[in-house]
Coordinates of N, CA and C in Angstrom, one line a residue:
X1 N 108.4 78.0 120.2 CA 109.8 77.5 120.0 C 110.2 76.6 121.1
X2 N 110.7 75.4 121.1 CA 111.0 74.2 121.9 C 112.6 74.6 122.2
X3 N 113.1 75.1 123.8 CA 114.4 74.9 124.3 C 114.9 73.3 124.7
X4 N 114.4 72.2 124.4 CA 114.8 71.2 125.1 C 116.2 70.9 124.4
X5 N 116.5 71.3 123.4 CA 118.0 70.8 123.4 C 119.1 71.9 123.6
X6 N 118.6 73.2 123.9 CA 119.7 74.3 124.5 C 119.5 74.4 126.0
X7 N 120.3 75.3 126.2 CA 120.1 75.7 127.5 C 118.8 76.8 127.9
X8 N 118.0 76.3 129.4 CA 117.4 76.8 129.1 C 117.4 78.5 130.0
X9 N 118.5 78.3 130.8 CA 119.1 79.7 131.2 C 119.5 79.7 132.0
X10 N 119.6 81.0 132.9 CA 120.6 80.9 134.4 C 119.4 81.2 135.9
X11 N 119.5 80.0 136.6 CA 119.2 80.2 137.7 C 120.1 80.6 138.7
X12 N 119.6 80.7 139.9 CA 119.4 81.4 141.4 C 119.1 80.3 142.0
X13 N 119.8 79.5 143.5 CA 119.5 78.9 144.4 C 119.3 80.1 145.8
X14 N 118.1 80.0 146.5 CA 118.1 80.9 147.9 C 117.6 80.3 149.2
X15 N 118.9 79.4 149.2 CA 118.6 78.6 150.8 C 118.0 79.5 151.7
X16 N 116.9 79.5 152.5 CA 116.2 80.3 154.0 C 117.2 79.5 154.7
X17 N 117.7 79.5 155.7 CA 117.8 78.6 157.2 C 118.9 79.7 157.7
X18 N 118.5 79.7 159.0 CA 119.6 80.6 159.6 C 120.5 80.1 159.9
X19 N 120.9 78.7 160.5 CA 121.8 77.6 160.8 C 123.0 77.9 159.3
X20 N 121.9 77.8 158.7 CA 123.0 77.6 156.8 C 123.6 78.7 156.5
X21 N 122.5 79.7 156.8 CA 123.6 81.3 156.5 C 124.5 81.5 157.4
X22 N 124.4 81.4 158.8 CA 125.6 81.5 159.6 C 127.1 80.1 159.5
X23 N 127.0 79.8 159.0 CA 127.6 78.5 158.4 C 127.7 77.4 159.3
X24 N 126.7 77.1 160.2 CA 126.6 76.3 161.4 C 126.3 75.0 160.5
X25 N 125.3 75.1 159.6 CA 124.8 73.6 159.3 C 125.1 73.6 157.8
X26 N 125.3 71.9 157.9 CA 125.7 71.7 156.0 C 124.0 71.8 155.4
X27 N 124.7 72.7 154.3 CA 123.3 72.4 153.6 C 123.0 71.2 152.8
X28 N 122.5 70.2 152.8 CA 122.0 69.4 152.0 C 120.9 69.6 150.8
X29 N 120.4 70.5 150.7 CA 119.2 70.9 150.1 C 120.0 71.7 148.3
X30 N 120.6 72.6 148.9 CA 121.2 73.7 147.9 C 121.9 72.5 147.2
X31 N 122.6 71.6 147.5 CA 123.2 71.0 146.5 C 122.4 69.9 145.4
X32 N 121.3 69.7 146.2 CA 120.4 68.8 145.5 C 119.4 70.1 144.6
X33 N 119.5 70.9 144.7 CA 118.4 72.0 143.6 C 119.4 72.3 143.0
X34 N 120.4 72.6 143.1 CA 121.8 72.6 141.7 C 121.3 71.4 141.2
X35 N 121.7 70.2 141.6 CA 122.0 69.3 140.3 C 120.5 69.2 139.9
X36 N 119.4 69.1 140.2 CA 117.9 69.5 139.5 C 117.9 70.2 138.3
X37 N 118.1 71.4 139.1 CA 118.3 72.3 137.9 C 119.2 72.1 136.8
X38 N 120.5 72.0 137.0 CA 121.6 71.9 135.7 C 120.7 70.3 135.1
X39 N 120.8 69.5 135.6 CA 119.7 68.3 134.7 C 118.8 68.6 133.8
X40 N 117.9 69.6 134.6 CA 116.7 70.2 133.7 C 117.0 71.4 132.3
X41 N 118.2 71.5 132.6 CA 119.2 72.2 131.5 C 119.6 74.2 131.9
X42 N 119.5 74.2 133.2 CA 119.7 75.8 133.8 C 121.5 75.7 134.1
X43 N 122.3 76.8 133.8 CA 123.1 77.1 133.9 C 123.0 77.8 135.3
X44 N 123.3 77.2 136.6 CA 123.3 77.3 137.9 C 124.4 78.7 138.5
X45 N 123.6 80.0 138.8 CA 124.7 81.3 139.1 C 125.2 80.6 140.2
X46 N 125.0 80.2 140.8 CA 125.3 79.8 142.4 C 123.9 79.8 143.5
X47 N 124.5 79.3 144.9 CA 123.7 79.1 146.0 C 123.6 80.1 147.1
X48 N 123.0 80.9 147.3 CA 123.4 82.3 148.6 C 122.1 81.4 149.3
X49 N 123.0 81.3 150.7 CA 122.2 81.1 152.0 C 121.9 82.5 152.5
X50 N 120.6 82.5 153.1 CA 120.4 84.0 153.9 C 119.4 83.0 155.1
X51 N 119.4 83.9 156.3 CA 118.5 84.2 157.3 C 116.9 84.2 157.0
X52 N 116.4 83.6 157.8 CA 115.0 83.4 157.6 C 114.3 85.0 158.2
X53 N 114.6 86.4 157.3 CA 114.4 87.7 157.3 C 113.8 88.3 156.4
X54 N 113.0 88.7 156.4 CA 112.2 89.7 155.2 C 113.6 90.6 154.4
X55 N 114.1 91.5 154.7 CA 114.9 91.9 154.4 C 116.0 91.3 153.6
X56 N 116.6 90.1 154.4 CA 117.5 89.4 153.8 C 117.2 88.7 152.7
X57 N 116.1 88.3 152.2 CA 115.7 87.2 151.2 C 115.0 88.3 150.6
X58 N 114.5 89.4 150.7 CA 114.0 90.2 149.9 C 115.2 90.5 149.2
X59 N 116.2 91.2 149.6 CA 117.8 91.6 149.1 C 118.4 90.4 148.1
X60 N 118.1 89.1 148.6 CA 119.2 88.0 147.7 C 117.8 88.2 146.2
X61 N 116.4 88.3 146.3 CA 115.4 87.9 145.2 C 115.9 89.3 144.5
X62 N 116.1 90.8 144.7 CA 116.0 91.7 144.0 C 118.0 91.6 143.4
X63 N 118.7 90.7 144.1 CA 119.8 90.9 143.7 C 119.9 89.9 142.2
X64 N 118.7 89.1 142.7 CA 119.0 88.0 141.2 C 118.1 88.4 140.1
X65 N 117.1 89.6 140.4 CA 115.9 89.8 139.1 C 117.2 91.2 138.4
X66 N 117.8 92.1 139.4 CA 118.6 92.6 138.2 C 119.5 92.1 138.2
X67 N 120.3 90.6 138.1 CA 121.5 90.3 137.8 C 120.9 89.4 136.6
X68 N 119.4 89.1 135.9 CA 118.9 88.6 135.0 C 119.0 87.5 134.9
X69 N 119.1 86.7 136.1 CA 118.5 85.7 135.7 C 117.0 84.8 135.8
X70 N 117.2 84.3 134.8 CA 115.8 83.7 134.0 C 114.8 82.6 135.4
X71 N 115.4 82.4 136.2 CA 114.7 81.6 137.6 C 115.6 81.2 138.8
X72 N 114.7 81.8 139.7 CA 115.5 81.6 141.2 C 114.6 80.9 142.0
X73 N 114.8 80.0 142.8 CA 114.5 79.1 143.2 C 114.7 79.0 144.9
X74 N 113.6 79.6 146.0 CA 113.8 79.3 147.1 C 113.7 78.6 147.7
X75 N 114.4 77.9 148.7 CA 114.0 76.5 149.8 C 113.8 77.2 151.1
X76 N 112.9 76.3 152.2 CA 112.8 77.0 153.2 C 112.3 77.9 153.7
X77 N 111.3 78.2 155.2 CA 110.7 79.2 155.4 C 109.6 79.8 154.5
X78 N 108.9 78.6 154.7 CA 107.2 79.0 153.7 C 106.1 78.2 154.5
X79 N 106.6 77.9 156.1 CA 105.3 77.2 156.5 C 104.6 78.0 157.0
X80 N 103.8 77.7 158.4 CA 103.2 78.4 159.2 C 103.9 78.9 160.3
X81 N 104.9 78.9 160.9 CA 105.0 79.3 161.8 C 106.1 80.6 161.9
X82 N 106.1 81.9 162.9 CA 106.5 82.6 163.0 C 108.1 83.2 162.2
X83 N 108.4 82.4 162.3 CA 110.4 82.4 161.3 C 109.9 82.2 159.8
X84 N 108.8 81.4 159.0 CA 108.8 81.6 158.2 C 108.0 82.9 157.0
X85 N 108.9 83.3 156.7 CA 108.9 84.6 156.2 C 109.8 84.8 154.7
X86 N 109.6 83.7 154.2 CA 109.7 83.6 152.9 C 108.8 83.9 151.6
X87 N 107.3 83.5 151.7 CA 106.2 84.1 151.3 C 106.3 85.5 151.2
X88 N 106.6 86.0 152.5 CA 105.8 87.7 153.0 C 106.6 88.0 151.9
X89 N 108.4 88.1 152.1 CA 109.2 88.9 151.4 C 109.3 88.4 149.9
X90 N 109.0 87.2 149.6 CA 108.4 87.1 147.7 C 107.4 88.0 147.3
X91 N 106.6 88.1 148.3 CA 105.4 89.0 147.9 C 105.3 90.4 147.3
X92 N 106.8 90.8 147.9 CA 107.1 92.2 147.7 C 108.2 92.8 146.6
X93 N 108.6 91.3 146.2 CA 109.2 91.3 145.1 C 108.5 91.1 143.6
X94 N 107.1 90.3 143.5 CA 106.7 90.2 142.5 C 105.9 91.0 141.9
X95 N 106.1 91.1 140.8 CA 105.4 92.0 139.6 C 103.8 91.5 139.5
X96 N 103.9 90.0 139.1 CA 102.4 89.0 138.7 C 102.6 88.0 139.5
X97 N 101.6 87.5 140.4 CA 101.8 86.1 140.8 C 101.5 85.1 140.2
X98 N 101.7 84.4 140.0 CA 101.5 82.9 139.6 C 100.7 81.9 140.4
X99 N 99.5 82.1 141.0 CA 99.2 81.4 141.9 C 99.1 79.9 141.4
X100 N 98.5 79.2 140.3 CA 98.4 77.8 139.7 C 99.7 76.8 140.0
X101 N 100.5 77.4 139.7 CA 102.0 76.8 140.1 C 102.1 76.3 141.4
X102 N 101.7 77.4 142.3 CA 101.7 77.2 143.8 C 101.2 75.8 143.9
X103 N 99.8 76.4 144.0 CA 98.7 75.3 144.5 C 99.3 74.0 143.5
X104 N 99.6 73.7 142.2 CA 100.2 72.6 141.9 C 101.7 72.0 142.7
X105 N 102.0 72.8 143.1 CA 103.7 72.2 144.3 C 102.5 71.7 145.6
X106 N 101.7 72.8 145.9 CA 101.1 72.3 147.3 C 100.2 70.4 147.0
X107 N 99.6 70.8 145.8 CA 99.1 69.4 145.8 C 99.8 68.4 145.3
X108 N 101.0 68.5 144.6 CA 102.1 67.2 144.3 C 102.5 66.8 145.7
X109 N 102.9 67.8 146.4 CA 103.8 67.5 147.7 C 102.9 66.5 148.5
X110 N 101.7 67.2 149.0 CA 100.9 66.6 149.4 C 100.6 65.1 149.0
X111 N 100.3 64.7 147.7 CA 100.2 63.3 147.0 C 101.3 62.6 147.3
X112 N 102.7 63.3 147.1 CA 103.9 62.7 147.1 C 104.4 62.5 148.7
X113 N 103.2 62.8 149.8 CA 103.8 62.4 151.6 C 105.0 63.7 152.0
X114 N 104.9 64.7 150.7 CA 105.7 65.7 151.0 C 104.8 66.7 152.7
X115 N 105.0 66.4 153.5 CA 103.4 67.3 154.4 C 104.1 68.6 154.3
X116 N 105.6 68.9 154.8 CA 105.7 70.6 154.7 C 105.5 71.3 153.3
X117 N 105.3 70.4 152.3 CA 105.2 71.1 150.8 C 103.4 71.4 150.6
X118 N 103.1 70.7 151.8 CA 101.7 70.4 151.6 C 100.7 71.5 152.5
X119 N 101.4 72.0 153.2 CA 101.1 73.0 154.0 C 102.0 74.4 153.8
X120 N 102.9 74.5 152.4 CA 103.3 75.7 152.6 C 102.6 76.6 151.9
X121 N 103.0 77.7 152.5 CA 102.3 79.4 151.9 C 103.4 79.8 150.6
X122 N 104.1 79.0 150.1 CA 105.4 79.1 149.2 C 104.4 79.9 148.1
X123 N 105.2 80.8 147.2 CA 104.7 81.8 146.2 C 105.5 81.2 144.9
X124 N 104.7 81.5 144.1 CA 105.3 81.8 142.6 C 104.7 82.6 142.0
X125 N 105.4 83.3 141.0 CA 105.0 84.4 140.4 C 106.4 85.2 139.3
X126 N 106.1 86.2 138.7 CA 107.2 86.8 138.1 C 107.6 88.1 138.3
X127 N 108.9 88.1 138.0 CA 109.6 89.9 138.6 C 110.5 90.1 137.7
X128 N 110.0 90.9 137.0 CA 111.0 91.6 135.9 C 110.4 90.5 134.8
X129 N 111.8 89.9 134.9 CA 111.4 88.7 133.3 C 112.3 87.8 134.3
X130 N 112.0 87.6 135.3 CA 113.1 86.1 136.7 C 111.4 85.5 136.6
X131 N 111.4 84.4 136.8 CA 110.3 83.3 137.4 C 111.1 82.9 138.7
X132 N 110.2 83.5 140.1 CA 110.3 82.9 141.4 C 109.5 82.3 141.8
X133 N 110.6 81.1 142.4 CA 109.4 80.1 143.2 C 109.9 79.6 144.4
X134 N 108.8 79.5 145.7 CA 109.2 79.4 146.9 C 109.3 77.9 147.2
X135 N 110.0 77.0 147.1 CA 110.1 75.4 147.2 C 109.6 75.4 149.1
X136 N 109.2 74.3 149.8 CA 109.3 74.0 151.3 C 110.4 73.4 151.2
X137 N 111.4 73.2 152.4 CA 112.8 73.0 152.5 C 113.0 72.1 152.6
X138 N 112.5 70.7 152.5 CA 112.7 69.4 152.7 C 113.5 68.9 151.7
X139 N 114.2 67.5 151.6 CA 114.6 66.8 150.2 C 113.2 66.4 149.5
X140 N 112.3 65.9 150.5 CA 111.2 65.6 149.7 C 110.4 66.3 149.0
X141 N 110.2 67.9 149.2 CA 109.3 68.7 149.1 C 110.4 69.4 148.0
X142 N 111.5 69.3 147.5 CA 112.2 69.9 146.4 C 112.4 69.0 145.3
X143 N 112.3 67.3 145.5 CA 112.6 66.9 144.7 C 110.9 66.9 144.1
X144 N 110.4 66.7 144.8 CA 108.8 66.6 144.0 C 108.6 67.6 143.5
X145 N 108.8 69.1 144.0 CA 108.5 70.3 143.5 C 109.5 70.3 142.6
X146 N 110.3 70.2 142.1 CA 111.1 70.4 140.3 C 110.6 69.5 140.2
X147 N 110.5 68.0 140.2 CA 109.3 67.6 139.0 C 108.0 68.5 138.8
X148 N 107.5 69.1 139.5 CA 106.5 69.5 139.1 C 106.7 70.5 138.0
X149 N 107.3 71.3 138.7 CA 108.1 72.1 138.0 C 108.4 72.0 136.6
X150 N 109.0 70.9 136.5 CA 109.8 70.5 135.1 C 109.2 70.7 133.3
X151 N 107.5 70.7 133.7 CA 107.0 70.8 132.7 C 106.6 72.6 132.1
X152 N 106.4 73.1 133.7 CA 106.1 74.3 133.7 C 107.1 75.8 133.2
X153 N 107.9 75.5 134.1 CA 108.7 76.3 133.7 C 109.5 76.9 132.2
X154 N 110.0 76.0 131.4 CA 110.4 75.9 130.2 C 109.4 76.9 129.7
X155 N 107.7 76.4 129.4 CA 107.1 77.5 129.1 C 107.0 78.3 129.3
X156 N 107.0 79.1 130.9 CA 106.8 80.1 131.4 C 108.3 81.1 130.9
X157 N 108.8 80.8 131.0 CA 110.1 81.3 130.4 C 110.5 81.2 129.0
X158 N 110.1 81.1 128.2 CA 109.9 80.7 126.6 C 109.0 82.2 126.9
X159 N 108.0 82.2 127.2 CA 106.7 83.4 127.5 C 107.6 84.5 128.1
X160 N 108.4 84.7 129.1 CA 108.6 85.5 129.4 C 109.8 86.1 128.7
X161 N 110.8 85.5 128.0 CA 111.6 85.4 127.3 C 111.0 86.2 125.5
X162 N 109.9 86.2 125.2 CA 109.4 86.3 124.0 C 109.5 85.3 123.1
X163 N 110.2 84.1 123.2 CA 109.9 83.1 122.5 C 108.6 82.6 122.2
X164 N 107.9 82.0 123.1 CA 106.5 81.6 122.8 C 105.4 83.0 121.9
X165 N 105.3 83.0 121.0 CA 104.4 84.0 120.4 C 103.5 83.5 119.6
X166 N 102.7 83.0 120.3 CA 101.4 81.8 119.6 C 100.7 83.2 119.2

């Protein structure tokens, strides 16, 4: 069954930056994965900034798989270095990973000059019936990763939804 002329559900934005959750810096990012999303046809819950914390971002992913929505979408804190700890705490949240997804964000980003999309440890996978996915925090590395995106998801969600029953 084809969603392209309904809606295709409700997402989750989950800014990492500690700057953003303490309200020190404007986020530029969270506003640009809203309008992505609502384009791509997601009815947008809102944007929760948290701390680059296991705990903290573990708490915002389990607060959005039982508040049901159909995809959440993290920015930030998926590279290599110590603060990023966005990976670890997805890990702990998913049911199935998705690793294909990944590696397709890592190699768009990379093609597309995105380098932190290109080097992140960012996860996808599913929890409950939510599709999570760890975006790198750049404008560049979010706008390339929802295109990538764009084709994928619909299905994966159609599938997790019970729609797709080939």
């Amino acid at each position: 069954m084809e969603r392209s002329a309904q809606r295709l559900g409700r997402a989750l934005v989950v800014i990492v930056d500690d700057r953003a959750a303490q309200g020190d810096n404007d986020d530029n990012v969270g506003p640009l994965v809203t309008e992505l999303l609502e384009e791509a046809g997601f009815i947008v819950d809102g944007t929760v900034a948290v701390r680059a914390d296991t705990v903290e971002i573990r708490n915002a992913l389990n607060t959005a798989v039982i508040g049901g929505v159909d995809l959440v979408i993290t920015t930030g804190a998926t590279g290599v270095s110590p603060r990023d700890v966005t990976p670890d705490a997805t890990a702990g949240v998913l049911d199935r990973p998705i690793p294909g997804i990944g590696e397709a964000l890592r190699s768009s980003g990379l093609a597309a000059g995105a380098i932190d999309a290109g080097i992140s440890r960012g996860l996808v996978g599913v929890s409950g019936s939510t599709l999570v996915v760890n975006l790198a925090g750049s404008r560049a590395a979010v706008r390339d990763g929802m295109a990538t995106l764009s084709a994928l998801v619909p299905h994966v969600i159609d599938e997790l939804s019970g729609l797709d029953q080939s």
